[in-house]
Short mmCIF file of C-alpha atoms and ligand atoms in Angstrom, two decimals:
data_model
loop_
_atom_site.label_atom_id
_atom_site.label_comp_id
_atom_site.label_asym_id
_atom_site.label_seq_id
_atom_site.Cartn_x
_atom_site.Cartn_y
_atom_site.Cartn_z
CA UNK A 9 62.10 87.27 119.84
CA UNK A 10 59.71 84.36 119.83
CA UNK A 11 61.21 80.96 119.29
CA UNK A 12 59.30 77.72 118.96
CA UNK A 13 59.32 75.87 122.24
CA UNK A 14 61.83 73.22 121.29
CA UNK A 15 64.42 75.84 120.25
CA UNK A 16 63.84 77.77 123.47
CA UNK A 17 64.46 74.63 125.46
CA UNK A 18 67.72 74.04 123.58
CA UNK A 19 68.82 77.66 124.11
CA UNK A 20 68.13 77.39 127.83
CA UNK A 21 70.09 74.16 127.96
CA UNK A 22 72.97 75.86 126.14
CA UNK A 23 72.90 78.83 128.50
CA UNK A 24 72.90 76.68 131.57
CA UNK A 25 75.66 74.38 130.38
CA UNK A 26 78.10 76.92 129.03
CA UNK A 27 79.92 78.57 131.92
CA UNK A 28 79.69 82.32 132.05
CA UNK A 29 83.44 82.81 131.70
CA UNK A 30 83.50 80.81 128.50
CA UNK A 31 80.57 82.77 127.09
CA UNK A 32 82.35 85.99 127.96
CA UNK A 33 85.53 84.77 126.26
CA UNK A 34 83.54 83.83 123.17
CA UNK A 35 81.85 87.22 123.05
CA UNK A 36 85.12 89.09 123.57
CA UNK A 37 86.89 87.10 120.87
CA UNK A 38 84.02 87.77 118.47
CA UNK A 39 84.15 91.47 119.27
CA UNK A 40 87.94 91.41 118.89
CA UNK A 41 87.59 89.92 115.43
CA UNK A 42 84.98 92.49 114.59
CA UNK A 43 87.07 95.42 115.79
CA UNK A 44 90.08 94.11 113.83
CA UNK A 45 87.87 94.05 110.77
CA UNK A 46 86.54 97.52 111.45
CA UNK A 47 90.09 98.74 111.92
CA UNK A 48 91.28 97.22 108.64
CA UNK A 49 88.41 98.27 106.46
CA UNK A 50 89.08 102.00 106.26
CA UNK A 51 92.77 101.27 105.62
CA UNK A 52 91.92 98.96 102.74
CA UNK A 53 89.37 101.38 101.41
CA UNK A 54 91.89 104.22 101.42
CA UNK A 55 94.51 101.93 100.01
CA UNK A 56 92.40 101.00 97.05
CA UNK A 57 90.56 104.20 96.29
CA UNK A 58 91.87 106.19 93.34
CA UNK A 59 92.24 109.25 95.56
CA UNK A 60 94.77 107.67 97.89
CA UNK A 61 96.10 104.89 95.72
CA UNK A 62 99.71 105.17 96.81
CA UNK A 63 99.56 106.26 100.43
CA UNK A 64 101.03 102.93 101.52
CA UNK A 65 103.49 102.58 98.66
CA UNK A 66 107.23 103.09 99.20
CA UNK A 67 109.92 105.03 97.40
CA UNK A 68 112.04 102.30 95.79
CA UNK A 69 115.42 103.38 97.20
CA UNK A 70 116.31 104.09 100.80
CA UNK A 71 119.21 106.46 100.19
CA UNK A 72 118.12 108.67 97.31
CA UNK A 73 120.91 110.72 95.73
CA UNK A 74 119.56 111.94 92.39
CA UNK A 75 117.50 111.10 89.35
CA UNK A 76 120.17 110.49 86.75
CA UNK A 77 118.12 109.52 83.72
CA UNK A 78 114.47 109.88 82.78
CA UNK A 79 112.00 107.85 80.76
CA UNK A 80 112.10 108.07 76.97
CA UNK A 81 114.59 108.31 74.09
CA UNK A 82 118.14 109.27 75.02
CA UNK A 83 121.75 108.70 74.17
CA UNK A 84 122.77 105.59 76.05
CA UNK A 85 125.31 106.43 78.77
CA UNK A 86 126.99 103.09 78.08
CA UNK A 87 127.63 103.26 74.30
CA UNK A 88 126.14 106.60 73.21
CA UNK A 89 123.53 105.03 70.94
CA UNK A 90 120.07 106.64 70.58
CA UNK A 91 117.76 104.27 72.41
CA UNK A 92 114.60 104.09 74.41
CA UNK A 93 115.02 104.14 78.18
CA UNK A 94 112.06 102.23 79.62
CA UNK A 95 112.34 103.49 83.17
CA UNK A 96 114.08 105.99 85.39
CA UNK A 97 117.53 105.80 86.94
CA UNK A 98 117.83 106.66 90.60
CA UNK A 99 121.37 107.05 91.89
CA UNK A 100 122.01 105.64 95.36
CA UNK A 101 125.13 104.43 97.19
CA UNK A 102 126.42 101.00 96.25
CA UNK A 103 124.97 98.44 98.66
CA UNK A 104 122.15 100.66 99.93
CA UNK A 105 118.75 99.03 100.19
CA UNK A 106 116.01 98.88 97.58
CA UNK A 107 112.41 98.69 98.79
CA UNK A 108 109.34 97.16 97.24
CA UNK A 109 107.21 99.98 95.85
CA UNK A 110 103.82 98.30 96.13
CA UNK A 111 102.56 95.02 97.60
CA UNK A 112 102.59 92.26 95.03
CA UNK A 113 104.05 88.98 93.86
CA UNK A 114 107.56 88.30 92.52
CA UNK A 115 106.86 87.16 88.97
CA UNK A 116 110.37 87.10 87.52
CA UNK A 117 113.99 86.99 88.65
CA UNK A 118 116.97 87.06 86.31
CA UNK A 119 120.66 87.94 86.21
CA UNK A 120 121.83 87.46 82.63
CA UNK A 121 120.60 90.54 80.71
CA UNK A 122 121.67 94.21 80.41
CA UNK A 123 119.36 94.79 83.38
CA UNK A 124 121.72 92.76 85.59
CA UNK A 125 120.29 91.11 88.65
CA UNK A 126 116.61 91.92 88.25
CA UNK A 127 113.35 91.60 90.16
CA UNK A 128 109.93 91.96 88.55
CA UNK A 129 106.93 92.34 90.87
CA UNK A 130 103.29 92.28 89.83
CA UNK A 131 100.70 94.31 91.78
CA UNK A 132 97.40 93.83 90.00
CA UNK A 133 97.65 96.00 86.83
CA UNK A 134 101.09 97.30 87.78
CA UNK A 135 104.41 95.63 87.08
CA UNK A 136 107.51 97.11 88.71
CA UNK A 137 111.01 96.20 87.58
CA UNK A 138 114.23 96.67 89.56
CA UNK A 139 117.57 96.40 87.71
CA UNK A 140 121.35 96.35 88.41
CA UNK A 141 120.88 94.85 91.88
CA UNK A 142 123.43 93.03 93.99
CA UNK A 143 123.28 89.27 94.28
CA UNK A 144 122.65 86.40 91.92
CA UNK A 145 119.73 84.29 90.82
CA UNK A 146 119.70 80.55 91.41
CA UNK A 147 117.40 77.59 90.94
CA UNK A 148 116.62 74.93 93.51
CA UNK A 149 113.96 72.21 93.73
CA UNK A 150 111.86 74.83 95.57
CA UNK A 151 112.10 77.23 92.64
CA UNK A 152 114.02 80.30 91.51
CA UNK A 153 115.47 82.65 94.06
CA UNK A 154 117.58 85.79 94.34
CA UNK A 155 120.30 85.69 96.95
CA UNK A 156 122.44 88.51 98.33
CA UNK A 157 124.07 86.98 101.40
CA UNK A 158 125.89 90.10 102.54
CA UNK A 159 122.67 92.09 102.32
CA UNK A 160 120.70 89.39 104.15
CA UNK A 161 118.37 89.04 101.17
CA UNK A 162 116.67 85.95 99.85
CA UNK A 163 113.69 86.36 97.57
CA UNK A 164 111.69 83.62 95.88
CA UNK A 165 109.87 83.74 92.59
CA UNK A 166 106.17 83.55 93.40
CA UNK A 167 106.64 85.14 96.83
CA UNK A 168 104.17 87.79 98.01
CA UNK A 169 105.98 90.94 99.10
CA UNK A 170 104.47 93.72 101.17
CA UNK A 171 105.12 97.34 100.15
CA UNK A 172 108.19 98.90 101.76
CA UNK A 173 109.98 95.55 102.31
CA UNK A 174 113.73 95.56 101.68
CA UNK A 175 114.00 93.37 98.59
CA UNK A 176 117.56 93.97 97.39
CA UNK A 177 120.55 96.31 97.37
CA UNK A 178 121.76 98.77 94.75
CA UNK A 179 124.49 97.11 92.70
CA UNK A 180 126.45 97.40 89.47
CA UNK A 181 125.27 94.26 87.68
CA UNK A 182 124.36 94.37 83.98
CA UNK A 183 125.14 97.38 81.76
CA UNK A 184 125.67 100.35 84.03
CA UNK A 185 128.24 103.10 84.49
CA UNK A 186 127.63 103.67 88.21
CA UNK A 187 125.57 102.42 91.14
CA UNK A 188 121.92 103.21 90.62
CA UNK A 189 118.52 101.58 90.58
CA UNK A 190 116.91 101.37 87.17
CA UNK A 191 113.21 101.36 87.98
CA UNK A 192 110.71 100.38 85.30
CA UNK A 193 106.94 100.56 85.60
CA UNK A 194 104.25 98.98 83.44
CA UNK A 195 100.53 99.55 83.63
CA UNK A 196 98.41 96.93 81.88
CA UNK A 197 101.55 95.52 80.27
CA UNK A 198 102.72 98.86 78.78
CA UNK A 199 105.78 100.71 79.97
CA UNK A 200 104.88 104.12 81.35
CA UNK A 201 106.93 106.97 82.79
CA UNK A 202 107.38 106.17 86.50
CA UNK A 203 108.29 109.76 87.44
CA UNK A 204 104.73 111.19 87.57
CA UNK A 205 103.65 108.13 89.56
CA UNK A 206 106.36 108.71 92.16
CA UNK A 207 105.56 112.43 92.24
CA UNK A 208 101.87 111.67 92.80
CA UNK A 209 102.75 109.07 95.43
CA UNK A 210 104.86 111.58 97.38
CA UNK A 211 102.12 114.22 97.07
CA UNK A 212 99.48 111.80 98.42
CA UNK A 213 101.69 110.69 101.30
CA UNK A 214 102.50 114.26 102.31
CA UNK A 215 98.81 115.20 102.20
CA UNK A 216 97.83 112.07 104.15
CA UNK A 217 100.45 112.22 106.89
CA UNK A 218 100.53 115.99 107.35
CA UNK A 219 96.82 116.51 107.85
ZN1 LIG B 10 118.03 102.84 83.42
#
Protein backbone atom coordinates (compact mmCIF):
# COMPACT_ATOMS: atom_id res chain seq x y z
CA UNK A 1 0.00 0.00 0.00
CA UNK A 2 1.22 3.47 -0.81
CA UNK A 3 1.35 5.91 2.05
CA UNK A 4 2.26 9.56 1.80
CA UNK A 5 5.86 10.07 2.81
CA UNK A 6 5.21 11.58 6.20
CA UNK A 7 3.03 8.61 7.27
CA UNK A 8 5.66 6.17 6.03
CA UNK A 9 8.27 7.93 8.10
CA UNK A 10 6.05 7.68 11.17
CA UNK A 11 5.37 3.98 10.54
CA UNK A 12 9.09 3.29 10.22
CA UNK A 13 9.71 5.18 13.43
CA UNK A 14 7.00 3.12 15.14
CA UNK A 15 8.44 -0.14 13.84
CA UNK A 16 11.92 0.70 14.96
CA UNK A 17 10.90 1.89 18.41
CA UNK A 18 8.48 -0.85 19.36
CA UNK A 19 10.42 -3.95 20.37
CA UNK A 20 9.58 -7.08 18.46
CA UNK A 21 8.42 -8.94 21.57
CA UNK A 22 5.93 -6.23 22.37
CA UNK A 23 4.62 -6.22 18.82
CA UNK A 24 4.23 -9.98 18.98
CA UNK A 25 2.36 -9.71 22.29
CA UNK A 26 0.07 -7.08 20.79
CA UNK A 27 -0.64 -9.21 17.75
CA UNK A 28 -1.27 -12.33 19.83
CA UNK A 29 -3.61 -10.50 22.19
CA UNK A 30 -5.52 -9.10 19.21
CA UNK A 31 -5.79 -12.56 17.69
CA UNK A 32 -6.85 -13.96 21.07
CA UNK A 33 -9.65 -11.42 21.28
CA UNK A 34 -10.64 -12.25 17.75
CA UNK A 35 -10.69 -15.99 18.34
CA UNK A 36 -12.75 -15.50 21.52
CA UNK A 37 -15.22 -13.53 19.44
CA UNK A 38 -15.25 -16.15 16.71
CA UNK A 39 -15.81 -18.81 19.34
CA UNK A 40 -18.72 -16.95 20.93
CA UNK A 41 -20.52 -15.93 17.80
CA UNK A 42 -21.84 -19.32 16.70
CA UNK A 43 -22.94 -20.02 20.29
CA UNK A 44 -24.88 -16.78 20.44
CA UNK A 45 -26.32 -17.34 17.01
CA UNK A 46 -27.54 -20.81 17.97
CA UNK A 47 -28.74 -19.49 21.27
CA UNK A 48 -30.89 -16.86 19.68
CA UNK A 49 -32.13 -18.56 16.56
CA UNK A 50 -35.70 -19.84 16.68
CA UNK A 51 -34.50 -23.32 15.72
CA UNK A 52 -32.35 -23.78 18.80
CA UNK A 53 -33.90 -21.27 21.15
CA UNK A 54 -33.61 -23.37 24.29
CA UNK A 55 -30.46 -25.40 23.82
CA UNK A 56 -28.81 -23.54 26.69
CA UNK A 57 -31.87 -23.34 28.91
CA UNK A 58 -32.20 -25.50 32.03
CA UNK A 59 -34.92 -27.69 33.46
CA UNK A 60 -36.10 -25.72 36.51
CA UNK A 61 -35.70 -28.51 39.09
CA UNK A 62 -32.65 -30.64 39.73
CA UNK A 63 -34.41 -33.67 41.21
CA UNK A 64 -37.52 -34.16 39.10
CA UNK A 65 -40.09 -36.55 40.58
CA UNK A 66 -43.32 -35.93 38.67
CA UNK A 67 -45.58 -33.38 37.08
CA UNK A 68 -48.37 -33.13 39.62
CA UNK A 69 -50.59 -30.47 38.08
CA UNK A 70 -50.90 -28.95 34.63
CA UNK A 71 -51.79 -25.53 33.26
CA UNK A 72 -55.46 -24.54 33.08
CA UNK A 73 -58.70 -24.84 35.05
CA UNK A 74 -58.74 -27.43 37.81
CA UNK A 75 -60.07 -28.17 41.25
CA UNK A 76 -57.65 -26.57 43.65
CA UNK A 77 -55.78 -29.22 45.65
CA UNK A 78 -55.84 -26.86 48.64
CA UNK A 79 -59.57 -26.04 48.95
CA UNK A 80 -61.23 -27.91 46.06
CA UNK A 81 -62.46 -24.75 44.34
CA UNK A 82 -62.59 -24.56 40.52
CA UNK A 83 -59.79 -22.17 39.62
CA UNK A 84 -57.26 -21.36 36.98
CA UNK A 85 -53.79 -22.81 37.51
CA UNK A 86 -51.37 -20.42 35.81
CA UNK A 87 -48.40 -22.76 35.66
CA UNK A 88 -47.30 -26.33 36.17
CA UNK A 89 -46.43 -28.10 39.40
CA UNK A 90 -43.27 -30.15 39.45
CA UNK A 91 -42.82 -32.37 42.48
CA UNK A 92 -39.28 -32.57 43.85
CA UNK A 93 -37.81 -33.43 47.26
CA UNK A 94 -38.01 -30.75 49.92
CA UNK A 95 -34.77 -28.76 49.90
CA UNK A 96 -33.64 -29.88 46.44
CA UNK A 97 -32.32 -27.16 44.17
CA UNK A 98 -34.23 -25.05 41.68
CA UNK A 99 -32.37 -23.78 38.62
CA UNK A 100 -32.85 -20.71 36.51
CA UNK A 101 -34.52 -21.77 33.27
CA UNK A 102 -33.17 -19.02 31.02
CA UNK A 103 -30.66 -16.18 31.46
CA UNK A 104 -32.35 -13.02 32.62
CA UNK A 105 -32.84 -10.46 35.35
CA UNK A 106 -34.58 -10.91 38.72
CA UNK A 107 -37.49 -8.49 38.46
CA UNK A 108 -39.50 -9.43 41.54
CA UNK A 109 -39.08 -11.21 44.86
CA UNK A 110 -41.87 -11.75 47.37
CA UNK A 111 -42.89 -13.99 50.25
CA UNK A 112 -46.36 -12.92 51.34
CA UNK A 113 -48.77 -14.40 48.76
CA UNK A 114 -50.25 -17.86 48.03
CA UNK A 115 -47.17 -18.35 45.85
CA UNK A 116 -44.97 -18.33 48.98
CA UNK A 117 -41.37 -17.33 48.59
CA UNK A 118 -41.28 -16.36 44.94
CA UNK A 119 -38.78 -15.35 42.27
CA UNK A 120 -39.76 -13.71 38.99
CA UNK A 121 -37.11 -13.54 36.25
CA UNK A 122 -37.40 -11.64 32.99
CA UNK A 123 -35.61 -12.92 29.86
CA UNK A 124 -36.56 -10.56 27.06
CA UNK A 125 -40.18 -11.48 26.14
CA UNK A 126 -40.27 -14.32 28.66
CA UNK A 127 -41.11 -14.06 32.34
CA UNK A 128 -40.55 -17.13 34.51
CA UNK A 129 -42.03 -17.45 37.98
CA UNK A 130 -40.88 -19.83 40.72
CA UNK A 131 -43.18 -20.39 43.74
CA UNK A 132 -43.21 -22.14 47.16
CA UNK A 133 -39.44 -21.80 47.57
CA UNK A 134 -37.43 -22.01 50.77
CA UNK A 135 -36.12 -18.84 52.36
CA UNK A 136 -37.45 -15.38 52.99
CA UNK A 137 -37.38 -12.01 51.29
CA UNK A 138 -35.81 -9.01 53.00
CA UNK A 139 -35.02 -5.39 52.27
CA UNK A 140 -31.73 -3.64 52.89
CA UNK A 141 -30.29 -0.29 51.77
CA UNK A 142 -28.86 -2.25 48.80
CA UNK A 143 -32.32 -3.43 47.79
CA UNK A 144 -34.58 -6.47 48.05
CA UNK A 145 -33.08 -9.90 48.40
CA UNK A 146 -34.06 -13.53 48.87
CA UNK A 147 -32.07 -15.42 51.45
CA UNK A 148 -31.93 -19.16 52.14
CA UNK A 149 -28.92 -19.54 54.43
CA UNK A 150 -29.02 -23.31 54.68
CA UNK A 151 -29.17 -23.60 50.90
CA UNK A 152 -26.34 -21.07 50.46
CA UNK A 153 -28.63 -18.84 48.41
CA UNK A 154 -28.73 -15.08 48.24
CA UNK A 155 -30.43 -13.45 45.29
CA UNK A 156 -30.92 -9.74 44.68
CA UNK A 157 -33.72 -8.02 42.85
CA UNK A 158 -32.21 -6.58 39.68
CA UNK A 159 -29.49 -9.24 39.54
CA UNK A 160 -28.63 -10.84 36.19
CA UNK A 161 -28.78 -14.63 36.43
CA UNK A 162 -27.30 -17.03 33.91
CA UNK A 163 -29.36 -20.05 32.80
CA UNK A 164 -28.83 -23.18 34.90
CA UNK A 165 -27.74 -21.25 38.04
CA UNK A 166 -29.04 -22.61 41.34
CA UNK A 167 -31.42 -19.87 42.43
CA UNK A 168 -33.38 -21.46 45.28
CA UNK A 169 -34.59 -24.69 46.88
CA UNK A 170 -37.95 -26.43 46.71
CA UNK A 171 -39.95 -25.49 49.80
CA UNK A 172 -43.44 -25.50 51.26
CA UNK A 173 -44.07 -21.76 51.55
CA UNK A 174 -47.43 -20.27 50.52
CA UNK A 175 -50.47 -22.44 49.75
CA UNK A 176 -49.23 -25.92 48.98
CA UNK A 177 -50.02 -29.47 50.04
CA UNK A 178 -46.55 -30.91 49.42
CA UNK A 179 -43.06 -29.94 48.28
CA UNK A 180 -43.08 -28.92 44.65
CA UNK A 181 -42.05 -26.11 42.36
CA UNK A 182 -44.91 -24.16 40.87
CA UNK A 183 -43.45 -22.87 37.62
CA UNK A 184 -45.24 -20.13 35.71
CA UNK A 185 -44.31 -18.81 32.29
CA UNK A 186 -45.42 -15.65 30.50
CA UNK A 187 -44.70 -14.65 26.95
CA UNK A 188 -45.25 -10.97 26.17
CA UNK A 189 -46.98 -10.56 29.53
CA UNK A 190 -49.51 -13.40 28.98
CA UNK A 191 -49.45 -16.63 30.92
CA UNK A 192 -48.90 -19.60 28.65
CA UNK A 193 -48.69 -23.35 29.24
CA UNK A 194 -45.06 -24.05 30.18
CA UNK A 195 -45.31 -27.79 29.40
CA UNK A 196 -44.91 -27.56 25.59
CA UNK A 197 -42.00 -25.16 26.11
CA UNK A 198 -40.20 -27.63 28.38
CA UNK A 199 -40.98 -30.48 25.98
CA UNK A 200 -39.56 -28.48 23.07
CA UNK A 201 -36.53 -27.49 25.16
CA UNK A 202 -35.77 -31.13 25.98
CA UNK A 203 -36.26 -32.14 22.34
CA UNK A 204 -33.84 -29.43 21.15
CA UNK A 205 -31.24 -30.33 23.75
CA UNK A 206 -31.39 -34.03 22.90
CA UNK A 207 -31.06 -33.25 19.18
CA UNK A 208 -28.20 -30.83 19.82
CA UNK A 209 -26.13 -32.94 22.21
CA UNK A 210 -26.73 -36.32 20.59
CA UNK A 211 -25.70 -35.38 17.08
ZN1 LIG B 1 -49.06 -24.65 41.02
